[in-house]
Amino acid sequence: MYNNKVNSPVYENRGFQHEAERPAPYSSQYIYPSFPQTTPSHNVGYPQTINTHSTTTPGEAHYPRQKTGTRKCHWKYGLCACLCVVVTLAVIGLLLWYFLYYQCLLGMSCGPGGKCLSHSQWCNGVRDCSNGEDESQCFRLHGTSLILESYSANKQAWMPVCADNWDDNYGKTVCQQIGYSRQDYVAYSQISPGSMASNGYMKLKSGSDPGLLLQSQLTPSLQCSASAVTLQCIGCGRSSGGPSSRIVGGTEAVNGAWPWQVSLQISSKHICGGSIISPYWILSAAHCFQKYNSPSLWRVSSGDVRLSQIGLGTAVERIINHEKYDSDGSDNDIALLKLREPLTFSTRVRPVCLPNAGMPFSAGSQAWITGWGALRSSGPSPDILNQAQVTIYSRETCNADQVLHGQVTKTMICAGKLQGGVDTCQGDSGGPLVVKVGDVWWLAGDTSWGIGCALKNKPGVYGNVTYFIDWIYKQMQND
Ligand code: ARG
């Protein structure tokens, strides 16, 4: 064999001959070229074995032609190999760029297609993204007990904050960073975080510099001699005079029972509902503002269950519709109104609590809907606020063929009574779907759409406020 390779040009020619005449790639001809040989059956190709013996014993008549073919082929082969290498490198480069930078596989991106930062740059107290996204949502509250969590980029996890060295000033700073104003702050306290601290805590470093962002002063720690911080950024969710129990199938409400309920009006006419979430902010549905999107048209009235008594209300400074609101499918049907003047809170005017991460609203939870909407499909609207109790259904139930047939997306929740008879209706839009946990009311949804009103197997559909929580706080921060 060795001799054959070195001394005889025949071996090489054989190797390259078919290259010059190039049959279709990967044809059996290409993989197992046919040679003048004693066993013609080998021409048929795959999966016969390569007869190395016959490749080294060719017919002599082909020799001169094969020699010319070799030089041509060398040149083309080289070019082809070069091209292959260049293309492969380009493809690898493109893939690396796509996954490492564009998809930011090993880091975190400032936004879709934005700058890619390493994990250690996230929530480290230094703004690396052009819009500061890397430092804008480093704190959140968890569950109904309001446990303060801080994001640890290194651990890539939310961890409870240790109360060692904590004070009200830190509490106010965090609430402000979340999206509230310092004046709204109520108090902090301590709670044993249970399994939530299984990864440890985020703890204040000693000798911290108050001029720096708070997240740069927190460091992961397994030890915490106090316990976890709970934080009340606003006094919310308290009602006076519970549901006495129209909406369709409801009852009339009394003053103070739903103090967050507002009436959104144009020229003193009720158009939509809304919920107070802070002195300056009202949460409602984006579809309310599609036709009339100028803030100067609207006023926000609160403080009375009777529209005839409710008064002129407060002027609107800004309407923020969700940028991904889709009027066809009603996806992302949420909007925020910023008021010109802050509301003064009282027993009849008060905010509802925004949901936190890890809230227990699940299938089967009982919830309440309120509004000045029609008491039956295409019927008249009442003067007095109505209330009704509904059940929150699982997305699977909502989307069943005989129910809402797959129209309930993750930005929505559905609630009502499958047997029919109780529902929100025209004019209730934007208003609250609330759930009571202990003594506190939480905003689970904003009234969005339905098929008719209160029909059997057609529950109402609400914006999924828990899903929008980051979006909501981001808007409240940009002030
Ligand atoms: N889109 C309606 C509005 O503008 C709310 C409809 C709610 N419908 C229902 N069946 N739940 O007031």
GROMACS .gro file of C-alpha atoms and ligand atoms in nm:
model
  491
    1MET     CA    1   0.000   0.000   0.000
    2TYR     CA    2   0.262   0.248   0.105
    3ASN     CA    3   0.461   0.203  -0.208
    4ASN     CA    4   0.162   0.232  -0.422
    5LYS     CA    5   0.073   0.571  -0.279
    6VAL     CA    6   0.419   0.719  -0.316
    7ASN     CA    7   0.526   0.584  -0.647
    8SER     CA    8   0.223   0.555  -0.851
    9PRO     CA    9   0.040   0.867  -0.973
   10VAL     CA   10  -0.250   0.639  -1.042
   11TYR     CA   11  -0.368   0.644  -0.684
   12GLU     CA   12  -0.399   1.021  -0.676
   13ASN     CA   13  -0.563   1.048  -1.011
   14ARG     CA   14  -0.819   0.806  -0.901
   15GLY     CA   15  -0.889   1.013  -0.602
   16PHE     CA   16  -0.948   1.331  -0.793
   17GLN     CA   17  -1.083   1.221  -1.119
   18HIS     CA   18  -1.446   1.228  -1.030
   19GLU     CA   19  -1.397   1.564  -0.863
   20ALA     CA   20  -1.318   1.721  -1.203
   21GLU     CA   21  -1.633   1.572  -1.347
   22ARG     CA   22  -1.828   1.621  -1.022
   23PRO     CA   23  -2.137   1.410  -1.008
   24ALA     CA   24  -2.420   1.534  -0.791
   25PRO     CA   25  -2.303   1.568  -0.431
   26TYR     CA   26  -2.383   1.277  -0.206
   27SER     CA   27  -2.504   1.062  -0.490
   28SER     CA   28  -2.388   0.709  -0.453
   29GLN     CA   29  -2.160   0.786  -0.746
   30TYR     CA   30  -1.995   1.061  -0.549
   31ILE     CA   31  -1.945   0.874  -0.228
   32TYR     CA   32  -1.840   0.550  -0.392
   33PRO     CA   33  -1.710   0.646  -0.737
   34SER     CA   34  -1.710   0.382  -0.998
   35PHE     CA   35  -1.372   0.280  -1.126
   36PRO     CA   36  -1.273   0.054  -1.404
   37GLN     CA   37  -1.263  -0.256  -1.204
   38THR     CA   38  -1.308  -0.618  -1.218
   39THR     CA   39  -1.623  -0.621  -1.007
   40PRO     CA   40  -1.876  -0.402  -1.190
   41SER     CA   41  -2.134  -0.458  -0.923
   42HIS     CA   42  -1.943  -0.203  -0.711
   43ASN     CA   43  -2.067   0.075  -0.940
   44VAL     CA   44  -2.404   0.045  -0.784
   45GLY     CA   45  -2.252   0.206  -0.478
   46TYR     CA   46  -2.388   0.235  -0.125
   47PRO     CA   47  -2.356   0.045   0.099
   48GLN     CA   48  -2.095  -0.171  -0.059
   49THR     CA   49  -1.751  -0.173   0.101
   50ILE     CA   50  -1.473   0.028  -0.055
   51ASN     CA   51  -1.245  -0.203  -0.237
   52THR     CA   52  -0.912  -0.039  -0.165
   53HIS     CA   53  -0.749  -0.304  -0.367
   54SER     CA   54  -0.924  -0.218  -0.688
   55THR     CA   55  -0.861   0.159  -0.646
   56THR     CA   56  -0.490   0.092  -0.666
   57THR     CA   57  -0.513  -0.123  -0.975
   58PRO     CA   58  -0.675   0.091  -1.242
   59GLY     CA   59  -0.691   0.044  -1.614
   60GLU     CA   60  -0.388   0.207  -1.778
   61ALA     CA   61  -0.582   0.364  -2.067
   62HIS     CA   62  -0.715   0.641  -1.843
   63TYR     CA   63  -0.380   0.757  -1.715
   64PRO     CA   64  -0.297   1.071  -1.925
   65ARG     CA   65  -0.638   1.230  -1.890
   66GLN     CA   66  -0.636   1.175  -1.523
   67LYS     CA   67  -0.303   1.350  -1.492
   68THR     CA   68  -0.446   1.677  -1.645
   69GLY     CA   69  -0.749   1.648  -1.417
   70THR     CA   70  -0.526   1.649  -1.112
   71ARG     CA   71  -0.382   1.997  -1.164
   72LYS     CA   72  -0.722   2.154  -1.241
   73CYS     CA   73  -0.872   1.980  -0.944
   74HIS     CA   74  -0.602   2.092  -0.701
   75TRP     CA   75  -0.674   2.451  -0.784
   76LYS     CA   76  -1.048   2.420  -0.760
   77TYR     CA   77  -1.026   2.207  -0.453
   78GLY     CA   78  -0.816   2.470  -0.279
   79LEU     CA   79  -1.057   2.745  -0.369
   80CYS     CA   80  -1.349   2.537  -0.260
   81ALA     CA   81  -1.182   2.449   0.070
   82CYS     CA   82  -1.103   2.817   0.129
   83LEU     CA   83  -1.462   2.915   0.057
   84CYS     CA   84  -1.586   2.642   0.288
   85VAL     CA   85  -1.365   2.764   0.568
   86VAL     CA   86  -1.469   3.127   0.517
   87VAL     CA   87  -1.838   3.039   0.505
   88THR     CA   88  -1.808   2.812   0.809
   89LEU     CA   89  -1.625   3.081   1.005
   90ALA     CA   90  -1.884   3.340   0.901
   91VAL     CA   91  -2.168   3.110   1.007
   92ILE     CA   92  -2.000   3.033   1.340
   93GLY     CA   93  -1.936   3.405   1.393
   94LEU     CA   94  -2.298   3.486   1.314
   95LEU     CA   95  -2.426   3.216   1.548
   96LEU     CA   96  -2.193   3.332   1.826
   97TRP     CA   97  -2.307   3.692   1.779
   98TYR     CA   98  -2.672   3.586   1.769
   99PHE     CA   99  -2.668   3.370   2.080
  100LEU     CA  100  -2.404   3.542   2.292
  101TYR     CA  101  -2.480   3.902   2.213
  102TYR     CA  102  -2.818   3.940   2.042
  103GLN     CA  103  -2.993   3.667   2.244
  104CYS     CA  104  -2.757   3.744   2.532
  105LEU     CA  105  -2.734   3.378   2.629
  106LEU     CA  106  -2.465   3.420   2.893
  107GLY     CA  107  -2.584   3.755   3.025
  108MET     CA  108  -2.894   3.973   3.041
  109SER     CA  109  -3.009   4.211   2.772
  110CYS     CA  110  -3.112   4.575   2.834
  111GLY     CA  111  -3.423   4.508   2.628
  112PRO     CA  112  -3.518   4.321   2.310
  113GLY     CA  113  -3.212   4.352   2.086
  114GLY     CA  114  -3.050   4.592   2.334
  115LYS     CA  115  -2.706   4.596   2.490
  116CYS     CA  116  -2.602   4.265   2.646
  117LEU     CA  117  -2.468   4.293   3.000
  118SER     CA  118  -2.301   4.031   3.216
  119HIS     CA  119  -2.503   3.913   3.517
  120SER     CA  120  -2.279   4.101   3.757
  121GLN     CA  121  -2.375   4.432   3.594
  122TRP     CA  122  -2.743   4.379   3.675
  123CYS     CA  123  -2.867   4.550   3.994
  124ASN     CA  124  -2.511   4.643   4.096
  125GLY     CA  125  -2.597   5.011   4.144
  126VAL     CA  126  -2.434   5.128   3.818
  127ARG     CA  127  -2.659   5.217   3.526
  128ASP     CA  128  -2.520   5.032   3.225
  129CYS     CA  129  -2.826   5.027   2.996
  130SER     CA  130  -2.898   5.351   2.815
  131ASN     CA  131  -3.245   5.370   2.973
  132GLY     CA  132  -3.130   5.231   3.309
  133GLU     CA  133  -3.327   4.905   3.273
  134ASP     CA  134  -3.049   4.717   3.454
  135GLU     CA  135  -3.115   4.912   3.776
  136SER     CA  136  -3.487   4.989   3.744
  137GLN     CA  137  -3.650   4.675   3.884
  138CYS     CA  138  -3.418   4.541   4.152
  139PHE     CA  139  -3.679   4.532   4.429
  140ARG     CA  140  -4.019   4.375   4.451
  141LEU     CA  141  -4.271   4.273   4.715
  142HIS     CA  142  -4.374   3.912   4.751
  143GLY     CA  143  -4.713   3.763   4.835
  144THR     CA  144  -4.978   3.902   5.065
  145SER     CA  145  -4.729   3.943   5.351
  146LEU     CA  146  -4.532   4.203   5.146
  147ILE     CA  147  -4.189   4.047   5.195
  148LEU     CA  148  -3.929   4.273   5.037
  149GLU     CA  149  -3.710   4.093   4.784
  150SER     CA  150  -3.399   4.216   4.610
  151TYR     CA  151  -3.269   4.067   4.285
  152SER     CA  152  -2.931   3.907   4.309
  153ALA     CA  153  -2.788   3.888   3.958
  154ASN     CA  154  -2.506   3.664   4.072
  155LYS     CA  155  -2.749   3.413   4.216
  156GLN     CA  156  -3.000   3.499   3.941
  157ALA     CA  157  -3.274   3.488   4.202
  158TRP     CA  158  -3.501   3.709   4.409
  159MET     CA  159  -3.396   3.694   4.772
  160PRO     CA  160  -3.558   3.839   5.086
  161VAL     CA  161  -3.390   4.144   5.238
  162CYS     CA  162  -3.252   4.100   5.590
  163ALA     CA  163  -3.383   4.352   5.846
  164ASP     CA  164  -3.041   4.392   6.016
  165ASN     CA  165  -2.965   4.768   6.021
  166TRP     CA  166  -3.284   4.845   5.826
  167ASP     CA  167  -3.477   5.167   5.891
  168ASP     CA  168  -3.768   5.371   5.750
  169ASN     CA  169  -3.537   5.572   5.532
  170TYR     CA  170  -3.427   5.258   5.348
  171GLY     CA  171  -3.794   5.159   5.327
  172LYS     CA  172  -3.891   5.491   5.166
  173THR     CA  173  -3.599   5.468   4.924
  174VAL     CA  174  -3.702   5.120   4.811
  175CYS     CA  175  -4.070   5.218   4.774
  176GLN     CA  176  -3.963   5.515   4.564
  177GLN     CA  177  -3.744   5.290   4.350
  178ILE     CA  178  -4.038   5.052   4.301
  179GLY     CA  179  -4.259   5.336   4.173
  180TYR     CA  180  -4.435   5.494   4.473
  181SER     CA  181  -4.358   5.831   4.618
  182ARG     CA  182  -4.193   5.875   4.958
  183GLN     CA  183  -4.508   6.044   5.095
  184ASP     CA  184  -4.713   5.727   5.034
  185TYR     CA  185  -4.486   5.519   5.260
  186VAL     CA  186  -4.653   5.359   5.564
  187ALA     CA  187  -4.412   5.133   5.755
  188TYR     CA  188  -4.177   4.838   5.749
  189SER     CA  189  -4.181   4.540   5.981
  190GLN     CA  190  -4.020   4.197   6.013
  191ILE     CA  191  -4.133   3.846   5.940
  192SER     CA  192  -3.975   3.505   5.930
  193PRO     CA  193  -3.941   3.435   5.558
  194GLY     CA  194  -3.960   3.055   5.590
  195SER     CA  195  -3.856   2.869   5.277
  196MET     CA  196  -3.816   3.195   5.085
  197ALA     CA  197  -3.476   3.239   5.248
  198SER     CA  198  -3.349   2.897   5.141
  199ASN     CA  199  -3.085   3.071   4.927
  200GLY     CA  200  -3.006   3.318   5.205
  201TYR     CA  201  -3.074   3.689   5.231
  202MET     CA  202  -2.965   4.015   5.080
  203LYS     CA  203  -2.809   4.208   5.363
  204LEU     CA  204  -2.701   4.569   5.409
  205LYS     CA  205  -2.326   4.608   5.402
  206SER     CA  206  -2.188   4.797   5.697
  207GLY     CA  207  -2.078   5.155   5.646
  208SER     CA  208  -2.288   5.205   5.336
  209ASP     CA  209  -2.286   5.527   5.140
  210PRO     CA  210  -2.634   5.686   5.127
  211GLY     CA  211  -2.542   5.856   4.800
  212LEU     CA  212  -2.532   5.524   4.613
  213LEU     CA  213  -2.825   5.323   4.480
  214LEU     CA  214  -2.949   5.090   4.752
  215GLN     CA  215  -2.890   4.771   4.551
  216SER     CA  216  -2.515   4.835   4.551
  217GLN     CA  217  -2.525   4.830   4.931
  218LEU     CA  218  -2.681   4.483   4.952
  219THR     CA  219  -2.485   4.165   4.940
  220PRO     CA  220  -2.590   3.796   4.953
  221SER     CA  221  -2.558   3.649   5.302
  222LEU     CA  222  -2.664   3.328   5.471
  223GLN     CA  223  -2.679   3.495   5.812
  224CYS     CA  224  -2.948   3.735   5.930
  225SER     CA  225  -2.993   3.796   6.300
  226ALA     CA  226  -3.322   3.982   6.258
  227SER     CA  227  -3.558   3.842   5.993
  228ALA     CA  228  -3.696   3.949   5.656
  229VAL     CA  229  -3.819   4.304   5.584
  230THR     CA  230  -4.185   4.349   5.494
  231LEU     CA  231  -4.276   4.679   5.339
  232GLN     CA  232  -4.599   4.877   5.310
  233CYS     CA  233  -4.531   5.133   5.038
  234ILE     CA  234  -4.889   5.263   5.045
  235GLY     CA  235  -5.193   5.216   5.269
  236CYS     CA  236  -5.409   5.016   5.032
  237GLY     CA  237  -5.689   4.765   5.004
  238ARG     CA  238  -5.893   4.868   5.311
  239SER     CA  239  -6.264   4.894   5.271
  240SER     CA  240  -6.521   5.028   5.513
  241GLY     CA  241  -6.864   4.873   5.486
  242GLY     CA  242  -6.819   4.542   5.310
  243PRO     CA  243  -7.012   4.413   5.015
  244SER     CA  244  -7.381   4.417   5.111
  245SER     CA  245  -7.449   4.201   4.815
  246ARG     CA  246  -7.658   4.509   3.960
  247ILE     CA  247  -7.357   4.495   3.714
  248VAL     CA  248  -7.569   4.204   3.589
  249GLY     CA  249  -7.697   3.991   3.875
  250GLY     CA  250  -7.545   4.209   4.150
  251THR     CA  251  -7.657   4.442   4.424
  252GLU     CA  252  -7.618   4.811   4.506
  253ALA     CA  253  -7.302   4.915   4.684
  254VAL     CA  254  -7.271   5.149   4.983
  255ASN     CA  255  -7.027   5.437   5.017
  256GLY     CA  256  -6.683   5.330   5.133
  257ALA     CA  257  -6.720   4.964   5.032
  258TRP     CA  258  -6.516   5.004   4.714
  259PRO     CA  259  -6.325   5.328   4.778
  260TRP     CA  260  -6.085   5.269   4.484
  261GLN     CA  261  -6.367   5.261   4.227
  262VAL     CA  262  -6.371   5.570   4.004
  263SER     CA  263  -6.593   5.685   3.719
  264LEU     CA  264  -6.406   5.804   3.409
  265GLN     CA  265  -6.615   6.071   3.244
  266ILE     CA  266  -6.630   6.288   2.934
  267SER     CA  267  -6.854   6.598   2.962
  268SER     CA  268  -6.990   6.464   3.295
  269LYS     CA  269  -7.103   6.140   3.130
  270HIS     CA  270  -6.981   5.808   3.270
  271ILE     CA  271  -6.782   5.617   3.007
  272CYS     CA  272  -6.561   5.366   3.187
  273GLY     CA  273  -6.455   5.250   3.531
  274GLY     CA  274  -6.111   5.261   3.687
  275SER     CA  275  -5.923   5.185   4.011
  276ILE     CA  276  -5.717   5.416   4.229
  277ILE     CA  277  -5.370   5.269   4.288
  278SER     CA  278  -5.196   5.579   4.430
  279PRO     CA  279  -5.283   5.949   4.480
  280TYR     CA  280  -5.172   6.022   4.124
  281TRP     CA  281  -5.247   5.700   3.937
  282ILE     CA  282  -5.565   5.533   3.807
  283LEU     CA  283  -5.560   5.192   3.643
  284SER     CA  284  -5.812   5.126   3.365
  285ALA     CA  285  -5.850   4.948   3.028
  286ALA     CA  286  -5.673   5.059   2.709
  287HIS     CA  287  -5.986   5.008   2.498
  288CYS     CA  288  -6.156   5.296   2.686
  289PHE     CA  289  -5.910   5.543   2.532
  290GLN     CA  290  -5.894   5.429   2.171
  291LYS     CA  291  -6.149   5.675   2.037
  292TYR     CA  292  -6.094   5.957   2.285
  293ASN     CA  293  -5.725   5.958   2.365
  294SER     CA  294  -5.674   6.321   2.460
  295PRO     CA  295  -5.625   6.359   2.840
  296SER     CA  296  -5.802   6.697   2.841
  297LEU     CA  297  -6.133   6.528   2.748
  298TRP     CA  298  -6.143   6.312   3.061
  299ARG     CA  299  -6.215   6.359   3.428
  300VAL     CA  300  -6.183   6.111   3.712
  301SER     CA  301  -6.465   6.118   3.969
  302SER     CA  302  -6.454   5.936   4.300
  303GLY     CA  303  -6.601   5.932   4.651
  304ASP     CA  304  -6.967   5.844   4.599
  305VAL     CA  305  -7.162   5.542   4.479
  306ARG     CA  306  -7.421   5.772   4.312
  307LEU     CA  307  -7.316   5.921   3.978
  308SER     CA  308  -7.570   6.197   4.041
  309GLN     CA  309  -7.371   6.298   4.353
  310ILE     CA  310  -7.017   6.222   4.248
  311GLY     CA  311  -6.901   6.567   4.143
  312LEU     CA  312  -6.680   6.696   3.865
  313GLY     CA  313  -6.368   6.503   3.956
  314THR     CA  314  -6.001   6.554   3.876
  315ALA     CA  315  -5.837   6.644   3.547
  316VAL     CA  316  -5.610   6.395   3.369
  317GLU     CA  317  -5.255   6.485   3.280
  318ARG     CA  318  -5.150   6.179   3.085
  319ILE     CA  319  -5.304   5.862   2.941
  320ILE     CA  320  -5.063   5.570   2.903
  321ASN     CA  321  -5.208   5.288   2.694
  322HIS     CA  322  -5.013   4.964   2.694
  323GLU     CA  323  -4.793   4.984   2.385
  324LYS     CA  324  -4.884   4.626   2.291
  325TYR     CA  325  -5.261   4.670   2.328
  326ASP     CA  326  -5.423   4.484   2.041
  327SER     CA  327  -5.773   4.604   1.959
  328ASP     CA  328  -5.853   4.287   1.762
  329GLY     CA  329  -5.793   4.026   2.029
  330SER     CA  330  -5.796   4.270   2.328
  331ASP     CA  331  -5.451   4.151   2.432
  332ASN     CA  332  -5.280   4.386   2.683
  333ASP     CA  333  -5.600   4.578   2.757
  334ILE     CA  334  -5.460   4.802   3.030
  335ALA     CA  335  -5.398   5.175   3.066
  336LEU     CA  336  -5.280   5.413   3.336
  337LEU     CA  337  -5.405   5.765   3.390
  338LYS     CA  338  -5.181   6.017   3.564
  339LEU     CA  339  -5.386   6.281   3.741
  340ARG     CA  340  -5.306   6.652   3.736
  341GLU     CA  341  -5.368   6.681   4.110
  342PRO     CA  342  -5.324   6.408   4.370
  343LEU     CA  343  -5.639   6.261   4.524
  344THR     CA  344  -5.700   6.325   4.892
  345PHE     CA  345  -5.768   5.993   5.061
  346SER     CA  346  -6.060   5.938   5.298
  347THR     CA  347  -6.284   5.646   5.393
  348ARG     CA  348  -6.454   5.687   5.054
  349VAL     CA  349  -6.144   5.750   4.843
  350ARG     CA  350  -5.858   5.503   4.883
  351PRO     CA  351  -5.627   5.291   4.673
  352VAL     CA  352  -5.660   4.918   4.613
  353CYS     CA  353  -5.342   4.708   4.646
  354LEU     CA  354  -5.154   4.613   4.332
  355PRO     CA  355  -5.080   4.241   4.325
  356ASN     CA  356  -4.733   4.118   4.413
  357ALA     CA  357  -4.528   3.831   4.278
  358GLY     CA  358  -4.658   3.501   4.412
  359MET     CA  359  -5.018   3.606   4.479
  360PRO     CA  360  -5.264   3.331   4.556
  361PHE     CA  361  -5.526   3.419   4.290
  362SER     CA  362  -5.599   3.083   4.145
  363ALA     CA  363  -5.880   2.893   3.984
  364GLY     CA  364  -6.175   2.885   4.218
  365SER     CA  365  -6.083   3.209   4.406
  366GLN     CA  366  -6.383   3.423   4.485
  367ALA     CA  367  -6.359   3.778   4.353
  368TRP     CA  368  -6.581   4.088   4.331
  369ILE     CA  369  -6.665   4.307   4.035
  370THR     CA  370  -6.802   4.660   4.064
  371GLY     CA  371  -6.918   4.924   3.821
  372TRP     CA  372  -7.183   5.159   3.681
  373GLY     CA  373  -7.220   4.945   3.369
  374ALA     CA  374  -7.542   4.816   3.214
  375LEU     CA  375  -7.764   4.591   3.425
  376ARG     CA  376  -7.841   4.377   3.119
  377SER     CA  377  -7.695   4.349   2.770
  378SER     CA  378  -7.771   4.677   2.583
  379GLY     CA  379  -7.972   4.790   2.886
  380PRO     CA  380  -7.954   5.124   3.071
  381SER     CA  381  -7.680   5.216   3.319
  382PRO     CA  382  -7.768   5.264   3.687
  383ASP     CA  383  -7.707   5.571   3.899
  384ILE     CA  384  -7.579   5.360   4.189
  385LEU     CA  385  -7.259   5.155   4.181
  386ASN     CA  386  -7.328   4.781   4.158
  387GLN     CA  387  -7.130   4.490   4.293
  388ALA     CA  388  -7.134   4.114   4.239
  389GLN     CA  389  -6.937   3.810   4.341
  390VAL     CA  390  -6.774   3.595   4.072
  391THR     CA  391  -6.539   3.297   4.050
  392ILE     CA  392  -6.197   3.315   3.885
  393TYR     CA  393  -6.158   3.028   3.638
  394SER     CA  394  -5.843   2.855   3.520
  395ARG     CA  395  -5.720   2.953   3.174
  396GLU     CA  396  -5.796   2.599   3.065
  397THR     CA  397  -6.163   2.630   3.167
  398CYS     CA  398  -6.185   2.979   3.007
  399ASN     CA  399  -6.041   2.851   2.682
  400ALA     CA  400  -6.252   2.536   2.649
  401ASP     CA  401  -6.433   2.508   2.313
  402GLN     CA  402  -6.781   2.563   2.457
  403VAL     CA  403  -6.657   2.853   2.677
  404LEU     CA  404  -6.430   3.121   2.522
  405HIS     CA  405  -6.266   2.892   2.270
  406GLY     CA  406  -5.898   2.977   2.314
  407GLN     CA  407  -5.942   3.356   2.317
  408VAL     CA  408  -5.812   3.408   2.673
  409THR     CA  409  -5.439   3.485   2.648
  410LYS     CA  410  -5.186   3.510   2.931
  411THR     CA  411  -5.254   3.886   2.956
  412MET     CA  412  -5.615   3.806   3.056
  413ILE     CA  413  -5.805   3.619   3.322
  414CYS     CA  414  -6.167   3.512   3.301
  415ALA     CA  415  -6.417   3.523   3.585
  416GLY     CA  416  -6.790   3.503   3.624
  417LYS     CA  417  -7.045   3.230   3.670
  418LEU     CA  418  -7.046   2.952   3.412
  419GLN     CA  419  -7.415   2.896   3.481
  420GLY     CA  420  -7.472   3.260   3.369
  421GLY     CA  421  -7.661   3.544   3.537
  422VAL     CA  422  -7.368   3.738   3.695
  423ASP     CA  423  -7.121   3.945   3.492
  424THR     CA  424  -6.981   4.286   3.413
  425CYS     CA  425  -7.134   4.456   3.110
  426GLN     CA  426  -7.102   4.767   2.887
  427GLY     CA  427  -6.983   5.062   3.096
  428ASP     CA  428  -6.801   4.850   3.354
  429SER     CA  429  -6.483   4.842   3.146
  430GLY     CA  430  -6.160   4.945   3.313
  431GLY     CA  431  -6.314   4.889   3.656
  432PRO     CA  432  -6.184   4.648   3.920
  433LEU     CA  433  -6.196   4.273   3.972
  434VAL     CA  434  -6.076   4.241   4.331
  435VAL     CA  435  -5.987   3.953   4.563
  436LYS     CA  436  -5.988   3.977   4.943
  437VAL     CA  437  -5.711   3.807   5.138
  438GLY     CA  438  -5.745   3.854   5.512
  439ASP     CA  439  -5.861   4.216   5.547
  440VAL     CA  440  -5.694   4.343   5.233
  441TRP     CA  441  -5.835   4.381   4.882
  442TRP     CA  442  -5.607   4.317   4.584
  443LEU     CA  443  -5.661   4.424   4.223
  444ALA     CA  444  -5.656   4.103   4.019
  445GLY     CA  445  -5.812   4.237   3.696
  446ASP     CA  446  -5.951   4.530   3.496
  447THR     CA  447  -6.280   4.475   3.312
  448SER     CA  448  -6.203   4.415   2.946
  449TRP     CA  449  -6.448   4.219   2.729
  450GLY     CA  450  -6.711   3.950   2.707
  451ILE     CA  451  -6.953   3.780   2.472
  452GLY     CA  452  -7.289   3.939   2.548
  453CYS     CA  453  -7.333   3.978   2.923
  454ALA     CA  454  -7.394   3.708   3.185
  455LEU     CA  455  -7.465   3.437   2.928
  456LYS     CA  456  -7.423   3.072   3.025
  457ASN     CA  457  -7.064   2.953   2.966
  458LYS     CA  458  -6.950   3.307   2.872
  459PRO     CA  459  -6.761   3.447   3.173
  460GLY     CA  460  -6.626   3.802   3.158
  461VAL     CA  461  -6.265   3.866   3.059
  462TYR     CA  462  -6.034   4.093   3.259
  463GLY     CA  463  -5.684   4.228   3.207
  464ASN     CA  464  -5.445   4.013   3.416
  465VAL     CA  465  -5.306   4.284   3.645
  466THR     CA  466  -5.051   4.047   3.804
  467TYR     CA  467  -4.906   3.989   3.456
  468PHE     CA  468  -4.867   4.367   3.405
  469ILE     CA  469  -4.711   4.449   3.738
  470ASP     CA  470  -4.360   4.527   3.602
  471TRP     CA  471  -4.512   4.738   3.326
  472ILE     CA  472  -4.726   4.931   3.577
  473TYR     CA  473  -4.435   5.013   3.809
  474LYS     CA  474  -4.215   5.109   3.514
  475GLN     CA  475  -4.473   5.370   3.410
  476MET     CA  476  -4.508   5.496   3.768
  477GLN     CA  477  -4.129   5.532   3.793
  478ASN     CA  478  -4.097   5.739   3.477
  479ASP     CA  479  -4.222   6.051   3.632
  480ARG     N1  480  -6.616   4.618   2.688
  480ARG     C1  481  -6.711   4.647   2.790
  480ARG     C2  482  -6.704   4.794   2.827
  480ARG     O1  483  -6.653   4.872   2.750
  480ARG     C3  484  -6.702   4.554   2.906
  480ARG     C4  485  -6.763   4.428   2.870
  480ARG     C5  486  -6.755   4.326   2.973
  480ARG     N2  487  -6.843   4.227   2.925
  480ARG     C6  488  -6.870   4.116   2.990
  480ARG     N3  489  -6.956   4.035   2.939
  480ARG     N4  490  -6.810   4.086   3.097
  480ARG     O2  491  -6.762   4.837   2.924
   0.00000   0.00000   0.00000
